[in-house]
CSV table of C-alpha atoms in Angstrom, one decimal:
chain,number,residue,atom,x,y,z
A,1,MET,CA,233.1,171.5,154.6
A,2,THR,CA,235.0,169.2,152.0
A,3,ALA,CA,235.6,170.1,148.7
A,4,TYR,CA,234.3,167.7,145.8
A,5,GLU,CA,236.9,165.2,144.9
A,6,PRO,CA,236.2,163.1,141.8
A,7,PRO,CA,236.4,159.4,142.4
A,8,GLY,CA,238.9,157.1,140.7
A,9,ASP,CA,238.5,155.7,137.5
A,10,PRO,CA,235.7,153.2,137.1
A,11,GLY,CA,236.4,149.6,136.9
A,12,VAL,CA,236.1,146.9,134.2
A,13,GLY,CA,233.4,144.1,134.0
A,14,THR,CA,230.5,146.6,133.9
A,15,ASP,CA,227.8,145.2,131.7
A,16,PRO,CA,224.3,145.4,133.2
A,17,ALA,CA,222.5,142.5,135.1
A,18,THR,CA,223.6,139.3,133.6
A,19,GLY,CA,220.5,137.4,134.7
A,20,ASP,CA,222.3,135.0,136.7
A,21,GLY,CA,222.3,136.9,140.1
A,22,ARG,CA,225.5,138.7,139.4
A,23,ALA,CA,225.2,142.2,138.2
A,24,GLY,CA,227.7,144.5,136.6
A,25,TYR,CA,225.9,147.7,138.0
A,26,ASP,CA,226.4,149.5,141.4
A,27,ALA,CA,223.5,151.3,143.4
A,28,VAL,CA,223.7,154.3,145.3
A,29,VAL,CA,220.6,154.9,147.8
A,30,LEU,CA,220.2,158.4,149.3
A,31,ALA,CA,218.6,157.9,152.6
A,32,GLY,CA,220.0,161.0,154.7
A,33,GLY,CA,217.3,163.6,154.1
A,34,ALA,CA,215.7,165.7,156.8
A,35,ALA,CA,212.2,164.5,156.0
A,36,ARG,CA,210.6,167.8,157.0
A,37,ARG,CA,207.3,167.1,155.7
A,38,LEU,CA,207.2,164.0,157.9
A,39,GLY,CA,207.9,166.2,160.9
A,40,GLY,CA,211.4,165.1,161.0
A,41,ALA,CA,210.6,161.3,161.3
A,42,ASP,CA,213.1,158.6,160.4
A,43,LYS,CA,211.6,158.3,157.0
A,44,PRO,CA,214.0,155.4,155.8
A,45,GLY,CA,212.8,153.3,158.8
A,46,VAL,CA,209.1,154.0,158.4
A,47,ARG,CA,207.5,150.7,157.7
A,48,VAL,CA,205.2,149.8,154.8
A,49,GLY,CA,203.9,146.3,154.7
A,50,GLY,CA,206.1,145.4,157.8
A,51,ARG,CA,209.2,146.4,156.0
A,52,ALA,CA,211.2,149.7,156.4
A,53,LEU,CA,211.1,151.8,153.3
A,54,LEU,CA,215.0,151.6,152.9
A,55,ASP,CA,214.7,147.8,153.1
A,56,ARG,CA,212.2,147.9,150.3
A,57,VAL,CA,214.5,149.8,148.1
A,58,LEU,CA,217.4,147.7,148.9
A,59,ALA,CA,215.7,144.6,147.9
A,60,ALA,CA,214.7,146.2,144.5
A,61,CYS,CA,218.5,146.8,143.8
A,62,ALA,CA,219.5,143.5,145.2
A,63,GLY,CA,221.3,142.7,141.9
A,64,ALA,CA,223.9,145.4,142.3
A,65,ARG,CA,227.4,144.4,142.7
A,66,THR,CA,227.9,147.0,145.3
A,67,THR,CA,225.2,149.1,147.1
A,68,VAL,CA,226.2,152.3,148.9
A,69,VAL,CA,223.7,153.9,151.3
A,70,VAL,CA,224.4,157.5,151.9
A,71,ALA,CA,223.2,158.1,155.5
A,72,GLU,CA,224.1,157.2,159.1
A,73,PRO,CA,224.6,153.6,159.3
A,74,ARG,CA,221.7,151.3,160.8
A,75,PRO,CA,220.6,147.9,160.7
A,76,THR,CA,219.5,146.7,157.1
A,77,GLY,CA,218.0,143.6,155.8
A,78,ARG,CA,221.0,143.2,153.2
A,79,PRO,CA,224.6,144.1,153.5
A,80,VAL,CA,225.5,147.6,152.1
A,81,ALA,CA,228.4,149.9,152.1
A,82,TRP,CA,227.9,153.2,153.9
A,83,ALA,CA,228.8,156.8,153.0
A,84,ARG,CA,228.2,160.3,154.2
A,85,GLU,CA,228.5,163.7,152.7
A,86,ASP,CA,230.4,166.4,154.6
A,87,PRO,CA,228.7,168.2,156.1
A,88,PRO,CA,225.8,165.8,156.7
A,89,GLY,CA,222.5,167.2,155.2
A,90,GLY,CA,224.5,168.8,152.3
A,91,GLY,CA,221.7,167.9,149.8
A,92,PRO,CA,221.3,165.4,147.1
A,93,LEU,CA,224.2,166.4,144.8
A,94,ALA,CA,226.7,166.2,147.7
A,95,ALA,CA,225.1,162.8,148.9
A,96,LEU,CA,225.3,161.4,145.4
A,97,ALA,CA,228.9,162.5,145.1
A,98,ALA,CA,229.7,160.8,148.4
A,99,GLY,CA,228.2,157.5,147.3
A,100,LEU,CA,229.5,157.6,143.8
A,101,ARG,CA,233.3,157.6,145.4
A,102,HIS,CA,232.4,153.9,146.5
A,103,THR,CA,231.4,152.7,143.2
A,104,THR,CA,233.4,151.3,140.3
A,105,ALA,CA,230.8,150.0,137.7
A,106,GLU,CA,230.1,151.8,134.4
A,107,HIS,CA,226.4,152.0,135.3
A,108,VAL,CA,225.0,153.2,138.5
A,109,VAL,CA,221.3,153.0,139.7
A,110,VAL,CA,220.5,156.0,141.9
A,111,LEU,CA,217.7,155.8,144.1
A,112,SER,CA,215.8,157.7,147.0
A,113,ALA,CA,215.1,155.6,150.1
A,114,ASP,CA,211.2,156.3,149.9
A,115,LEU,CA,210.0,154.1,147.1
A,116,PRO,CA,207.5,151.6,148.5
A,117,PHE,CA,206.6,150.1,145.1
A,118,LEU,CA,210.0,149.9,143.5
A,119,ALA,CA,210.9,146.3,142.3
A,120,GLY,CA,213.8,144.7,140.7
A,121,PRO,CA,212.0,144.3,137.3
A,122,THR,CA,211.8,148.2,137.2
A,123,VAL,CA,215.4,148.4,138.0
A,124,GLY,CA,216.1,146.2,135.0
A,125,ARG,CA,214.0,148.3,132.8
A,126,LEU,CA,215.9,151.3,133.7
A,127,LEU,CA,219.4,149.6,132.9
A,128,ALA,CA,217.9,148.1,129.7
A,129,ALA,CA,216.8,151.5,128.6
A,130,LEU,CA,220.1,153.1,129.3
A,131,VAL,CA,222.2,150.4,127.5
A,132,ALA,CA,219.8,150.4,124.3
A,133,GLY,CA,220.8,154.1,123.6
A,134,ASP,CA,223.4,156.6,124.0
A,135,ALA,CA,221.8,158.8,126.6
A,136,ASP,CA,223.8,159.5,129.9
A,137,GLY,CA,220.8,158.3,132.0
A,138,ALA,CA,217.4,156.6,132.1
A,139,LEU,CA,214.9,157.8,134.7
A,140,LEU,CA,211.4,157.2,135.6
A,141,THR,CA,208.5,159.6,135.1
A,142,ASP,CA,205.6,159.9,137.4
A,143,ALA,CA,201.7,159.8,136.7
A,144,ASP,CA,201.9,163.6,135.8
A,145,GLY,CA,205.0,163.0,133.5
A,146,ARG,CA,207.3,164.6,135.9
A,147,ASP,CA,211.0,163.4,135.9
A,148,GLN,CA,212.2,161.4,138.9
A,149,PRO,CA,215.9,161.7,138.8
A,150,LEU,CA,216.3,159.6,142.1
A,151,VAL,CA,214.7,156.7,140.4
A,152,ALA,CA,217.3,156.3,137.6
A,153,ALA,CA,220.2,154.5,136.0
A,154,TYR,CA,223.1,156.5,134.9
A,155,ARG,CA,226.4,156.2,133.1
A,156,ALA,CA,228.9,156.7,135.9
A,157,PRO,CA,231.4,158.6,133.8
A,158,ALA,CA,228.8,161.1,132.9
A,159,LEU,CA,227.9,161.8,136.5
A,160,ARG,CA,231.4,162.2,137.5
A,161,ARG,CA,232.1,164.5,134.7
A,162,GLU,CA,229.1,166.8,135.4
A,163,LEU,CA,229.6,166.7,139.2
A,164,ALA,CA,233.2,167.8,138.6
A,165,ALA,CA,232.1,170.6,136.3
A,166,LEU,CA,229.6,171.8,138.9
A,167,ALA,CA,232.4,171.9,141.5
A,168,ARG,CA,234.6,173.7,139.4
A,169,ASP,CA,231.9,176.4,138.4
A,170,ARG,CA,231.2,177.0,142.0
A,171,ASP,CA,234.9,177.3,142.9
A,172,GLU,CA,235.4,180.0,140.3
A,173,ARG,CA,232.3,181.9,141.3
A,174,GLU,CA,232.2,181.5,145.1
A,175,GLY,CA,235.6,180.2,145.9
A,176,ARG,CA,234.2,176.8,147.4
A,177,PRO,CA,234.8,173.7,145.2
A,178,ASP,CA,232.0,171.8,146.9
A,179,LEU,CA,228.4,170.6,146.0
A,180,THR,CA,226.7,171.4,149.2
A,181,GLY,CA,223.1,172.8,148.8
A,182,LEU,CA,223.2,172.7,145.0
A,183,PRO,CA,219.8,171.5,143.5
A,184,LEU,CA,219.6,168.2,141.7
A,185,ARG,CA,218.3,170.0,138.6
A,186,ARG,CA,221.9,171.5,138.0
A,187,LEU,CA,223.0,168.0,137.3
A,188,THR,CA,220.2,166.5,135.4
A,189,GLY,CA,220.0,169.7,133.2
A,190,ALA,CA,223.4,169.0,131.8
A,191,LEU,CA,222.7,165.3,130.9
A,192,ARG,CA,221.1,163.6,128.1
A,193,LEU,CA,218.3,161.6,129.5
A,194,THR,CA,215.7,159.0,128.3
A,195,ARG,CA,212.4,158.6,130.1
A,196,VAL,CA,210.6,155.5,131.3
A,197,PRO,CA,207.1,156.1,132.3
A,198,ASP,CA,206.0,154.2,135.5
A,199,ALA,CA,203.3,155.9,137.7
A,200,VAL,CA,203.5,153.2,140.4
A,201,ALA,CA,207.3,152.5,140.9
A,202,SER,CA,208.0,156.3,140.9
A,203,PHE,CA,205.6,156.8,143.8
A,204,ASP,CA,207.6,158.3,146.8
A,205,CYS,CA,206.5,158.9,150.4
A,206,ASP,CA,207.0,162.6,151.2
A,207,THR,CA,204.0,163.0,153.6
A,208,TRP,CA,202.2,160.8,156.2
A,209,ASP,CA,199.2,160.7,153.6
A,210,ASP,CA,201.6,159.2,151.1
A,211,ILE,CA,202.6,156.6,153.8
A,212,ALA,CA,198.9,155.9,154.3
A,213,THR,CA,198.2,155.5,150.8
A,214,ALA,CA,201.1,153.0,150.3
A,215,ARG,CA,200.0,151.0,153.2
A,216,ALA,CA,196.5,150.8,152.0
A,217,ARG,CA,197.6,149.8,148.4
A,218,ILE,CA,199.6,146.8,149.5
A,219,ARG,CA,196.7,145.4,151.1
A,220,GLU,CA,194.6,145.3,148.2
A,221,HIS,CA,193.5,141.9,146.9
A,222,GLY,CA,195.6,142.0,143.7
A,223,HIS,CA,198.8,143.0,145.9
A,224,VAL,CA,198.5,141.6,149.4
A,225,LEU,CA,199.9,138.1,148.7
A,226,ASP,CA,203.1,139.1,146.7
A,227,GLU,CA,203.7,141.9,149.4
A,228,TRP,CA,203.4,139.3,152.2
A,229,ILE,CA,205.6,136.7,150.6
A,230,SER,CA,208.2,139.4,149.8
A,231,ALA,CA,208.1,140.7,153.5
A,232,ALA,CA,208.4,137.1,154.9
A,233,LYS,CA,211.3,136.0,152.7
A,234,ASP,CA,213.2,139.2,153.7
A,235,GLU,CA,212.4,138.6,157.4
A,236,LEU,CA,213.4,135.1,157.2
A,237,GLY,CA,216.4,135.7,155.2
A,238,ILE,CA,215.2,133.6,152.3
A,239,ASP,CA,216.2,134.5,148.7
A,240,LEU,CA,214.2,131.7,147.0
A,241,ASP,CA,211.7,132.4,144.1
A,242,VAL,CA,209.2,129.7,143.9
A,243,ASP,CA,205.9,129.2,142.0
A,244,THR,CA,203.4,130.3,144.5
A,245,GLY,CA,200.6,129.0,142.3
A,246,ILE,CA,201.8,125.6,142.9
A,247,LEU,CA,201.8,126.0,146.7
A,248,LEU,CA,198.4,127.7,146.6
A,249,ASP,CA,196.9,124.8,144.7
A,250,LEU,CA,198.5,122.3,147.1
A,251,ALA,CA,197.0,124.2,149.9
A,252,ARG,CA,193.6,124.2,148.3
A,253,ASP,CA,193.9,120.4,147.6
A,254,ALA,CA,194.7,119.6,151.1
A,255,ALA,CA,192.0,121.8,152.7
A,256,HIS,CA,189.3,120.6,150.5
A,257,GLY,CA,190.2,116.9,150.4
A,258,VAL,CA,191.6,116.3,153.8
A,259,ALA,CA,190.8,119.1,156.3
A,260,ARG,CA,191.3,122.9,156.6
A,261,PRO,CA,194.4,122.6,159.0
A,262,ALA,CA,196.1,120.2,156.6
A,263,ALA,CA,196.8,123.1,154.2
A,264,PRO,CA,199.3,125.3,156.4
A,265,LEU,CA,200.8,122.0,157.8
A,266,THR,CA,201.3,120.4,154.5
A,267,THR,CA,202.7,123.5,153.0
A,268,PHE,CA,205.3,123.7,155.9
A,269,LEU,CA,206.1,120.1,155.4
A,270,VAL,CA,207.0,120.8,151.8
A,271,GLY,CA,209.2,123.6,152.5
A,272,TYR,CA,210.8,121.4,155.2
A,273,ALA,CA,211.4,118.4,152.9
A,274,ALA,CA,212.8,120.9,150.2
A,275,GLY,CA,215.2,122.5,152.9
A,276,ARG,CA,216.4,118.9,153.8
A,277,ALA,CA,217.2,118.1,150.2
A,278,GLN,CA,219.1,121.4,150.0
A,279,GLY,CA,217.2,122.2,146.8
A,280,GLY,CA,215.9,125.4,145.2
A,281,PRO,CA,212.7,126.1,143.4
A,282,GLU,CA,212.8,122.7,141.7
A,283,ALA,CA,212.8,120.9,145.1
A,284,VAL,CA,209.9,123.0,146.3
A,285,ALA,CA,208.1,122.0,143.1
A,286,GLU,CA,208.8,118.3,143.2
A,287,ALA,CA,207.8,118.0,147.0
A,288,ALA,CA,204.6,120.1,146.3
A,289,ARG,CA,203.8,117.8,143.5
A,290,LYS,CA,204.1,114.7,145.4
A,291,ALA,CA,202.1,116.4,148.4
A,292,ALA,CA,199.3,117.4,146.0
A,293,ALA,CA,199.1,114.0,144.4
A,294,LEU,CA,198.7,112.5,148.0
A,295,ALA,CA,196.0,114.9,148.7
A,296,LEU,CA,194.1,114.1,145.5
A,297,ARG,CA,194.4,110.3,146.2
A,298,TRP,CA,193.1,111.0,149.9
A,299,ALA,CA,190.0,112.7,148.4
A,300,GLU,CA,189.4,110.1,145.9
A,301,GLU,CA,189.4,107.4,148.6
A,302,ALA,CA,186.9,109.4,150.5
A,303,ALA,CA,184.7,109.8,147.6
A,304,ASP,CA,184.9,105.9,146.8
A,305,ALA,CA,184.0,105.2,150.3
A,306,GLY,CA,180.9,107.4,150.2
A,307,THR,CA,182.4,109.9,152.7
A,308,ALA,CA,183.1,112.9,150.3
A,309,PRO,CA,183.0,116.2,152.1
A,310,ALA,CA,179.4,117.6,152.1
A,311,LYS,CA,178.6,120.3,149.7
A,312,GLY,CA,179.0,123.6,151.3
A,313,ARG,CA,181.7,122.3,153.6
A,314,PRO,CA,184.5,121.2,151.2
A,315,ASP,CA,187.2,121.6,153.9
A,316,ALA,CA,185.6,119.3,156.5
A,317,ALA,CA,186.9,115.7,156.4
A,318,PRO,CA,185.0,113.0,158.2
A,319,ASP,CA,187.5,113.0,161.2
A,320,ALA,CA,187.5,116.8,161.6
A,321,THR,CA,185.9,118.1,164.6
A,322,PRO,CA,184.6,121.8,165.1
A,323,ASP,CA,187.6,122.5,167.6
A,324,THR,CA,190.2,121.5,164.9
A,325,ARG,CA,189.1,124.1,162.5
A,326,PRO,CA,190.7,127.5,162.8
A,327,ASP,CA,187.6,129.3,161.8
A,328,ALA,CA,185.2,127.3,163.9
């Protein structure tokens, strides 16, 4: 058992996210719990929407200057630093202290690894709420108004101060200056906190019913497309935000004005062209604009020739045959 040792002084350059991809905050993700309510399953590795829960959380704090995961190392979609409390399984305070040693920023986002709906904008809201006042931390509250201290942004000096105080107090009472087994409320009860209500982002997966709820929700009509795009970008190693509306409009125009198979093929060609141009979202938008204009010209020519797609079958061009249609 290792005694608690406060980390070194926090570094400089610690403003919150700058908005240009570089952030002045660090993140500590606690991913080493026993998951007893999941029967001891590897909870951080459980997949929701094709992505491990841990990877979903890492995507939400991708703007962190340094991200520390407190757990045994494993493959992750983003590079991270690894830490471990001693002994392993020492509880959230011991894990937080272990992760905090690897951070230098003034502001630290602290997250559990089981938050399927956490996203970057919520992390930004927490940091903004922290900076806007003089509290020691800003945390989410769930649908029932309960505090979620593992979905929060804190001032690192306040965390270090209170963790050191807890270790000193235990040393005086028990002769053991460590944090093993101490409940998280011992820390949060000593901090001045501000609350940010968010019933969705605060949803965590403690049981298999929770996992099933999360998996069902991301497949709902209003969420499935964004979830799929996020999962695909992570899987392909693409960190590019584009206007999906442009691409969807292009796919519609190509399908209706040319033939249904033209939609996926055209959007692929747009992506390929943008990649060849080594461009960002602007290159995608320009390529999509050109392709959409071509699809409209194609449709206009068909109408002028009296061969416009028949009503009720807008995706069937004159040269389309049943076996070329995916839904035939």
